[in-house]
Amino acid sequence: MEAVNLTVALTAASGAVFCRELLRALEADARVARVSFVPSENSLRVLAEELSLGGRNDLLEKLLGAAPVKTVQLADADIGASIASGSYPSNGMIVLPCSMGALAAIANGLANTLIARAADVTLKERRPLLLCVRETPFNRIHLRNMTLAAEAGAVIFPVIPAFYNKPIDSTEMARQFVYRVLGHIGLVQSAAYVWKAEE
Ligand SMILES: Cc1cc2nc3c(=O)[nH]c(=O)nc-3n(C[C@H](O)[C@H](O)[C@H](O)COP(=O)(O)O)c2cc1C
């Protein structure tokens, strides 16, 4: 398998633990060569609330629990970063969690932040774009934007974890959700729970 190059965006919806587990799984996956990680400005607030992580300095090290080997952090304001161009070789992008604001920007092609631009590029280059939306309940604007994004080629992959695997805690729940996300883009994880009806 060719070395995989992915973009991961963290936006300010609830569920920062899911992104942490995604970044950890990608760092541990030998098939993955490079991860471009873009946290939105507002996601820093949610990181503080949910994971008690402060500031953007050493953020990756704090999320991974070790120095990153293949993951690089990019600023959402840096619209000149390499992932903003279709010429940059990428195998796809995952927005986890995806706020309704980020969904709106992506679905309507605003391309005014690095996250929105990289998603726009991913769609125009016909590469996989997974929007792991998180909100409840949805209003009609959310529903319309999800349809718009899906029609443009994105996969709406809501943060809805499974319970039939009986996760022992929220980390395990997040990890198994992330394994589903990775399986969807062709990075099947050996530790992913597989339902077997006869057991
Ligand atoms: C603790 C917290 C939890 C939030 N949870 C959600 C959520 O689950 N979904 C959502 O769409 N917005 C949520 N928001 C609101 C977004 O953070 C807000 O709309 C923000 O402008 C999104 O910014 P971003 O898309 O640039 O990251 C939450 C905000 C806070 C502070």
PDB file of C-alpha atoms in Angstrom, residues 8-181:
ATOM      1  CA  VAL A   8      -7.302  15.976  10.203  1.00  0.00           C
ATOM      2  CA  ALA A   9      -9.289  19.018  11.289  1.00  0.00           C
ATOM      3  CA  LEU A  10     -10.525  19.560  14.833  1.00  0.00           C
ATOM      4  CA  THR A  11     -13.395  22.016  15.136  1.00  0.00           C
ATOM      5  CA  ALA A  12     -15.214  23.311  18.185  1.00  0.00           C
ATOM      6  CA  ALA A  13     -18.012  20.779  18.502  1.00  0.00           C
ATOM      7  CA  SER A  14     -18.195  18.568  21.548  1.00  0.00           C
ATOM      8  CA  GLY A  15     -16.083  15.399  21.305  1.00  0.00           C
ATOM      9  CA  ALA A  16     -12.416  16.410  21.374  1.00  0.00           C
ATOM     10  CA  VAL A  17     -11.621  12.933  22.743  1.00  0.00           C
ATOM     11  CA  PHE A  18     -12.590  11.476  19.346  1.00  0.00           C
ATOM     12  CA  CYS A  19      -9.979  13.613  17.598  1.00  0.00           C
ATOM     13  CA  ARG A  20      -7.364  12.709  20.190  1.00  0.00           C
ATOM     14  CA  GLU A  21      -7.978   9.010  19.556  1.00  0.00           C
ATOM     15  CA  LEU A  22      -7.898   9.571  15.779  1.00  0.00           C
ATOM     16  CA  LEU A  23      -4.526  11.317  15.981  1.00  0.00           C
ATOM     17  CA  ARG A  24      -3.153   8.536  18.208  1.00  0.00           C
ATOM     18  CA  ALA A  25      -4.382   5.823  15.826  1.00  0.00           C
ATOM     19  CA  LEU A  26      -2.833   7.569  12.820  1.00  0.00           C
ATOM     20  CA  GLU A  27       0.514   8.059  14.607  1.00  0.00           C
ATOM     21  CA  ALA A  28       0.514   4.322  15.401  1.00  0.00           C
ATOM     22  CA  ASP A  29      -0.447   3.214  11.864  1.00  0.00           C
ATOM     23  CA  ALA A  30       2.599   2.235   9.810  1.00  0.00           C
ATOM     24  CA  ARG A  31       0.658   2.811   6.560  1.00  0.00           C
ATOM     25  CA  VAL A  32       0.364   6.524   7.363  1.00  0.00           C
ATOM     26  CA  ALA A  33       3.312   8.722   6.397  1.00  0.00           C
ATOM     27  CA  ARG A  34       2.053  12.177   7.266  1.00  0.00           C
ATOM     28  CA  VAL A  35      -0.861  13.827   9.062  1.00  0.00           C
ATOM     29  CA  SER A  36      -1.606  17.538   8.692  1.00  0.00           C
ATOM     30  CA  PHE A  37      -3.518  18.538  11.827  1.00  0.00           C
ATOM     31  CA  VAL A  38      -5.521  21.774  11.835  1.00  0.00           C
ATOM     32  CA  PRO A  39      -7.316  22.788  15.033  1.00  0.00           C
ATOM     33  CA  SER A  40      -9.759  25.693  14.619  1.00  0.00           C
ATOM     34  CA  GLU A  41      -9.254  28.656  16.952  1.00  0.00           C
ATOM     35  CA  ASN A  42     -12.516  27.847  18.719  1.00  0.00           C
ATOM     36  CA  SER A  43     -11.565  24.205  19.206  1.00  0.00           C
ATOM     37  CA  LEU A  44      -8.967  25.347  21.741  1.00  0.00           C
ATOM     38  CA  ARG A  45     -11.830  26.402  23.994  1.00  0.00           C
ATOM     39  CA  VAL A  46     -13.475  22.979  23.758  1.00  0.00           C
ATOM     40  CA  LEU A  47     -10.126  21.252  24.351  1.00  0.00           C
ATOM     41  CA  ALA A  48      -9.819  23.235  27.572  1.00  0.00           C
ATOM     42  CA  GLU A  49     -13.369  22.322  28.633  1.00  0.00           C
ATOM     43  CA  GLU A  50     -13.317  18.642  27.720  1.00  0.00           C
ATOM     44  CA  LEU A  51      -9.690  17.506  27.990  1.00  0.00           C
ATOM     45  CA  SER A  52      -8.338  20.196  30.355  1.00  0.00           C
ATOM     46  CA  LEU A  53      -5.728  21.148  27.748  1.00  0.00           C
ATOM     47  CA  GLY A  54      -4.691  24.796  27.596  1.00  0.00           C
ATOM     48  CA  GLY A  55      -3.182  26.791  24.700  1.00  0.00           C
ATOM     49  CA  ARG A  56      -1.856  25.755  21.307  1.00  0.00           C
ATOM     50  CA  ASN A  57       1.801  25.322  22.290  1.00  0.00           C
ATOM     51  CA  ASP A  58       2.847  21.654  22.411  1.00  0.00           C
ATOM     52  CA  LEU A  59      -0.772  20.780  21.696  1.00  0.00           C
ATOM     53  CA  LEU A  60       0.106  17.693  19.654  1.00  0.00           C
ATOM     54  CA  GLU A  61       2.447  16.419  22.325  1.00  0.00           C
ATOM     55  CA  LYS A  62      -0.296  16.838  24.907  1.00  0.00           C
ATOM     56  CA  LEU A  63      -2.888  15.106  22.720  1.00  0.00           C
ATOM     57  CA  LEU A  64      -0.610  12.239  21.707  1.00  0.00           C
ATOM     58  CA  GLY A  65       1.088  11.838  25.070  1.00  0.00           C
ATOM     59  CA  ALA A  66       4.424  11.845  23.211  1.00  0.00           C
ATOM     60  CA  ALA A  67       6.277  13.945  20.655  1.00  0.00           C
ATOM     61  CA  PRO A  68       4.675  13.609  17.199  1.00  0.00           C
ATOM     62  CA  VAL A  69       6.609  11.626  14.620  1.00  0.00           C
ATOM     63  CA  LYS A  70       4.483  12.119  11.517  1.00  0.00           C
ATOM     64  CA  THR A  71       1.873  14.676  12.550  1.00  0.00           C
ATOM     65  CA  VAL A  72       2.357  18.394  11.933  1.00  0.00           C
ATOM     66  CA  GLN A  73       0.132  21.139  13.308  1.00  0.00           C
ATOM     67  CA  LEU A  74      -1.028  23.940  11.014  1.00  0.00           C
ATOM     68  CA  ALA A  75      -2.826  27.170  11.929  1.00  0.00           C
ATOM     69  CA  ASP A  76      -6.383  27.549  10.649  1.00  0.00           C
ATOM     70  CA  ALA A  77      -5.466  31.117   9.647  1.00  0.00           C
ATOM     71  CA  ASP A  78      -2.618  29.876   7.423  1.00  0.00           C
ATOM     72  CA  ILE A  79      -4.492  29.783   4.126  1.00  0.00           C
ATOM     73  CA  GLY A  80      -1.122  29.448   2.350  1.00  0.00           C
ATOM     74  CA  ALA A  81      -0.300  26.027   3.873  1.00  0.00           C
ATOM     75  CA  SER A  82       0.393  23.208   1.422  1.00  0.00           C
ATOM     76  CA  ILE A  83      -2.932  21.455   2.055  1.00  0.00           C
ATOM     77  CA  ALA A  84      -4.667  24.583   0.670  1.00  0.00           C
ATOM     78  CA  SER A  85      -3.590  23.529  -2.834  1.00  0.00           C
ATOM     79  CA  GLY A  86      -4.886  20.667  -4.930  1.00  0.00           C
ATOM     80  CA  SER A  87      -1.324  20.139  -6.169  1.00  0.00           C
ATOM     81  CA  TYR A  88      -0.371  18.831  -2.734  1.00  0.00           C
ATOM     82  CA  PRO A  89      -0.720  15.037  -2.711  1.00  0.00           C
ATOM     83  CA  SER A  90      -3.329  14.056  -0.145  1.00  0.00           C
ATOM     84  CA  ASN A  91      -5.373  10.922   0.349  1.00  0.00           C
ATOM     85  CA  GLY A  92      -8.245  12.687   2.058  1.00  0.00           C
ATOM     86  CA  MET A  93      -9.481  14.721   4.992  1.00  0.00           C
ATOM     87  CA  ILE A  94     -11.362  13.974   8.200  1.00  0.00           C
ATOM     88  CA  VAL A  95     -13.097  16.687  10.221  1.00  0.00           C
ATOM     89  CA  LEU A  96     -13.632  15.242  13.707  1.00  0.00           C
ATOM     90  CA  PRO A  97     -15.664  16.554  15.368  1.00  0.00           C
ATOM     91  CA  CYS A  98     -17.261  18.810  12.741  1.00  0.00           C
ATOM     92  CA  SER A  99     -19.172  21.770  14.168  1.00  0.00           C
ATOM     93  CA  MET A 100     -22.284  23.091  12.457  1.00  0.00           C
ATOM     94  CA  GLY A 101     -20.305  26.255  11.710  1.00  0.00           C
ATOM     95  CA  ALA A 102     -17.550  24.305   9.953  1.00  0.00           C
ATOM     96  CA  LEU A 103     -20.173  22.239   8.116  1.00  0.00           C
ATOM     97  CA  ALA A 104     -21.850  25.452   6.910  1.00  0.00           C
ATOM     98  CA  ALA A 105     -18.554  26.902   5.674  1.00  0.00           C
ATOM     99  CA  ILE A 106     -17.633  23.690   3.854  1.00  0.00           C
ATOM    100  CA  ALA A 107     -21.098  23.016   2.406  1.00  0.00           C
ATOM    101  CA  ASN A 108     -21.251  26.545   1.013  1.00  0.00           C
ATOM    102  CA  GLY A 109     -17.700  26.656  -0.322  1.00  0.00           C
ATOM    103  CA  LEU A 110     -16.526  29.618   1.776  1.00  0.00           C
ATOM    104  CA  ALA A 111     -12.865  28.479   1.714  1.00  0.00           C
ATOM    105  CA  ASN A 112     -12.009  31.351   4.077  1.00  0.00           C
ATOM    106  CA  THR A 113     -10.029  29.365   6.644  1.00  0.00           C
ATOM    107  CA  LEU A 114      -7.468  26.609   6.119  1.00  0.00           C
ATOM    108  CA  ILE A 115      -9.993  23.987   7.254  1.00  0.00           C
ATOM    109  CA  ALA A 116     -12.698  25.237   4.885  1.00  0.00           C
ATOM    110  CA  ARG A 117     -10.209  25.648   2.017  1.00  0.00           C
ATOM    111  CA  ALA A 118      -8.595  22.231   2.508  1.00  0.00           C
ATOM    112  CA  ALA A 119     -12.075  20.661   2.553  1.00  0.00           C
ATOM    113  CA  ASP A 120     -12.984  22.600  -0.608  1.00  0.00           C
ATOM    114  CA  VAL A 121      -9.812  21.323  -2.290  1.00  0.00           C
ATOM    115  CA  THR A 122     -10.534  17.760  -1.132  1.00  0.00           C
ATOM    116  CA  LEU A 123     -13.966  17.929  -2.767  1.00  0.00           C
ATOM    117  CA  LYS A 124     -12.747  19.492  -6.021  1.00  0.00           C
ATOM    118  CA  GLU A 125     -10.006  16.876  -6.318  1.00  0.00           C
ATOM    119  CA  ARG A 126     -12.602  14.148  -5.664  1.00  0.00           C
ATOM    120  CA  ARG A 127     -10.745  12.864  -2.614  1.00  0.00           C
ATOM    121  CA  PRO A 128     -12.497  11.403   0.443  1.00  0.00           C
ATOM    122  CA  LEU A 129     -13.863  14.030   2.841  1.00  0.00           C
ATOM    123  CA  LEU A 130     -15.435  12.737   6.061  1.00  0.00           C
ATOM    124  CA  LEU A 131     -17.440  15.245   8.062  1.00  0.00           C
ATOM    125  CA  CYS A 132     -17.974  13.816  11.542  1.00  0.00           C
ATOM    126  CA  VAL A 133     -20.754  16.196  12.480  1.00  0.00           C
ATOM    127  CA  ARG A 134     -21.904  16.600  16.087  1.00  0.00           C
ATOM    128  CA  GLU A 135     -24.977  18.474  17.166  1.00  0.00           C
ATOM    129  CA  THR A 136     -28.341  17.556  18.592  1.00  0.00           C
ATOM    130  CA  PRO A 137     -31.049  18.203  17.623  1.00  0.00           C
ATOM    131  CA  PHE A 138     -30.455  19.342  14.035  1.00  0.00           C
ATOM    132  CA  ASN A 139     -32.259  22.373  12.662  1.00  0.00           C
ATOM    133  CA  ARG A 140     -33.199  22.666   8.992  1.00  0.00           C
ATOM    134  CA  ILE A 141     -30.066  24.672   8.203  1.00  0.00           C
ATOM    135  CA  HIS A 142     -27.913  21.840   9.551  1.00  0.00           C
ATOM    136  CA  LEU A 143     -29.908  19.264   7.580  1.00  0.00           C
ATOM    137  CA  ARG A 144     -29.700  21.302   4.372  1.00  0.00           C
ATOM    138  CA  ASN A 145     -25.969  21.848   4.793  1.00  0.00           C
ATOM    139  CA  MET A 146     -25.412  18.127   5.337  1.00  0.00           C
ATOM    140  CA  THR A 147     -27.312  17.437   2.111  1.00  0.00           C
ATOM    141  CA  LEU A 148     -25.327  20.109   0.243  1.00  0.00           C
ATOM    142  CA  ALA A 149     -22.019  18.664   1.467  1.00  0.00           C
ATOM    143  CA  ALA A 150     -23.087  15.101   0.656  1.00  0.00           C
ATOM    144  CA  GLU A 151     -24.172  16.157  -2.828  1.00  0.00           C
ATOM    145  CA  ALA A 152     -20.734  17.716  -3.343  1.00  0.00           C
ATOM    146  CA  GLY A 153     -19.083  14.406  -2.454  1.00  0.00           C
ATOM    147  CA  ALA A 154     -18.521  14.558   1.305  1.00  0.00           C
ATOM    148  CA  VAL A 155     -19.437  11.641   3.561  1.00  0.00           C
ATOM    149  CA  ILE A 156     -21.553  12.709   6.517  1.00  0.00           C
ATOM    150  CA  PHE A 157     -20.182  10.453   9.258  1.00  0.00           C
ATOM    151  CA  PRO A 158     -21.934  11.635  12.436  1.00  0.00           C
ATOM    152  CA  VAL A 159     -20.264  11.156  15.795  1.00  0.00           C
ATOM    153  CA  ILE A 160     -22.613   8.380  16.860  1.00  0.00           C
ATOM    154  CA  PRO A 161     -20.609   5.721  18.694  1.00  0.00           C
ATOM    155  CA  ALA A 162     -21.751   2.108  18.979  1.00  0.00           C
ATOM    156  CA  PHE A 163     -22.824   0.421  22.216  1.00  0.00           C
ATOM    157  CA  TYR A 164     -23.050  -3.188  21.091  1.00  0.00           C
ATOM    158  CA  ASN A 165     -19.286  -3.540  21.581  1.00  0.00           C
ATOM    159  CA  LYS A 166     -19.819  -2.695  25.291  1.00  0.00           C
ATOM    160  CA  PRO A 167     -17.090  -0.032  25.626  1.00  0.00           C
ATOM    161  CA  ILE A 168     -15.692   0.157  29.149  1.00  0.00           C
ATOM    162  CA  ASP A 169     -15.193   3.936  29.046  1.00  0.00           C
ATOM    163  CA  SER A 170     -15.468   7.007  26.804  1.00  0.00           C
ATOM    164  CA  THR A 171     -11.928   6.531  25.490  1.00  0.00           C
ATOM    165  CA  GLU A 172     -12.708   3.014  24.275  1.00  0.00           C
ATOM    166  CA  MET A 173     -15.981   4.255  22.827  1.00  0.00           C
ATOM    167  CA  ALA A 174     -14.129   7.010  20.952  1.00  0.00           C
ATOM    168  CA  ARG A 175     -11.413   4.605  19.815  1.00  0.00           C
ATOM    169  CA  GLN A 176     -13.890   2.157  18.303  1.00  0.00           C
ATOM    170  CA  PHE A 177     -15.703   5.024  16.549  1.00  0.00           C
ATOM    171  CA  VAL A 178     -12.385   6.186  15.122  1.00  0.00           C
ATOM    172  CA  TYR A 179     -11.677   2.651  13.889  1.00  0.00           C
ATOM    173  CA  ARG A 180     -14.943   2.827  11.927  1.00  0.00           C
ATOM    174  CA  VAL A 181     -13.848   6.144  10.430  1.00  0.00           C
TER     175      VAL A 181
END
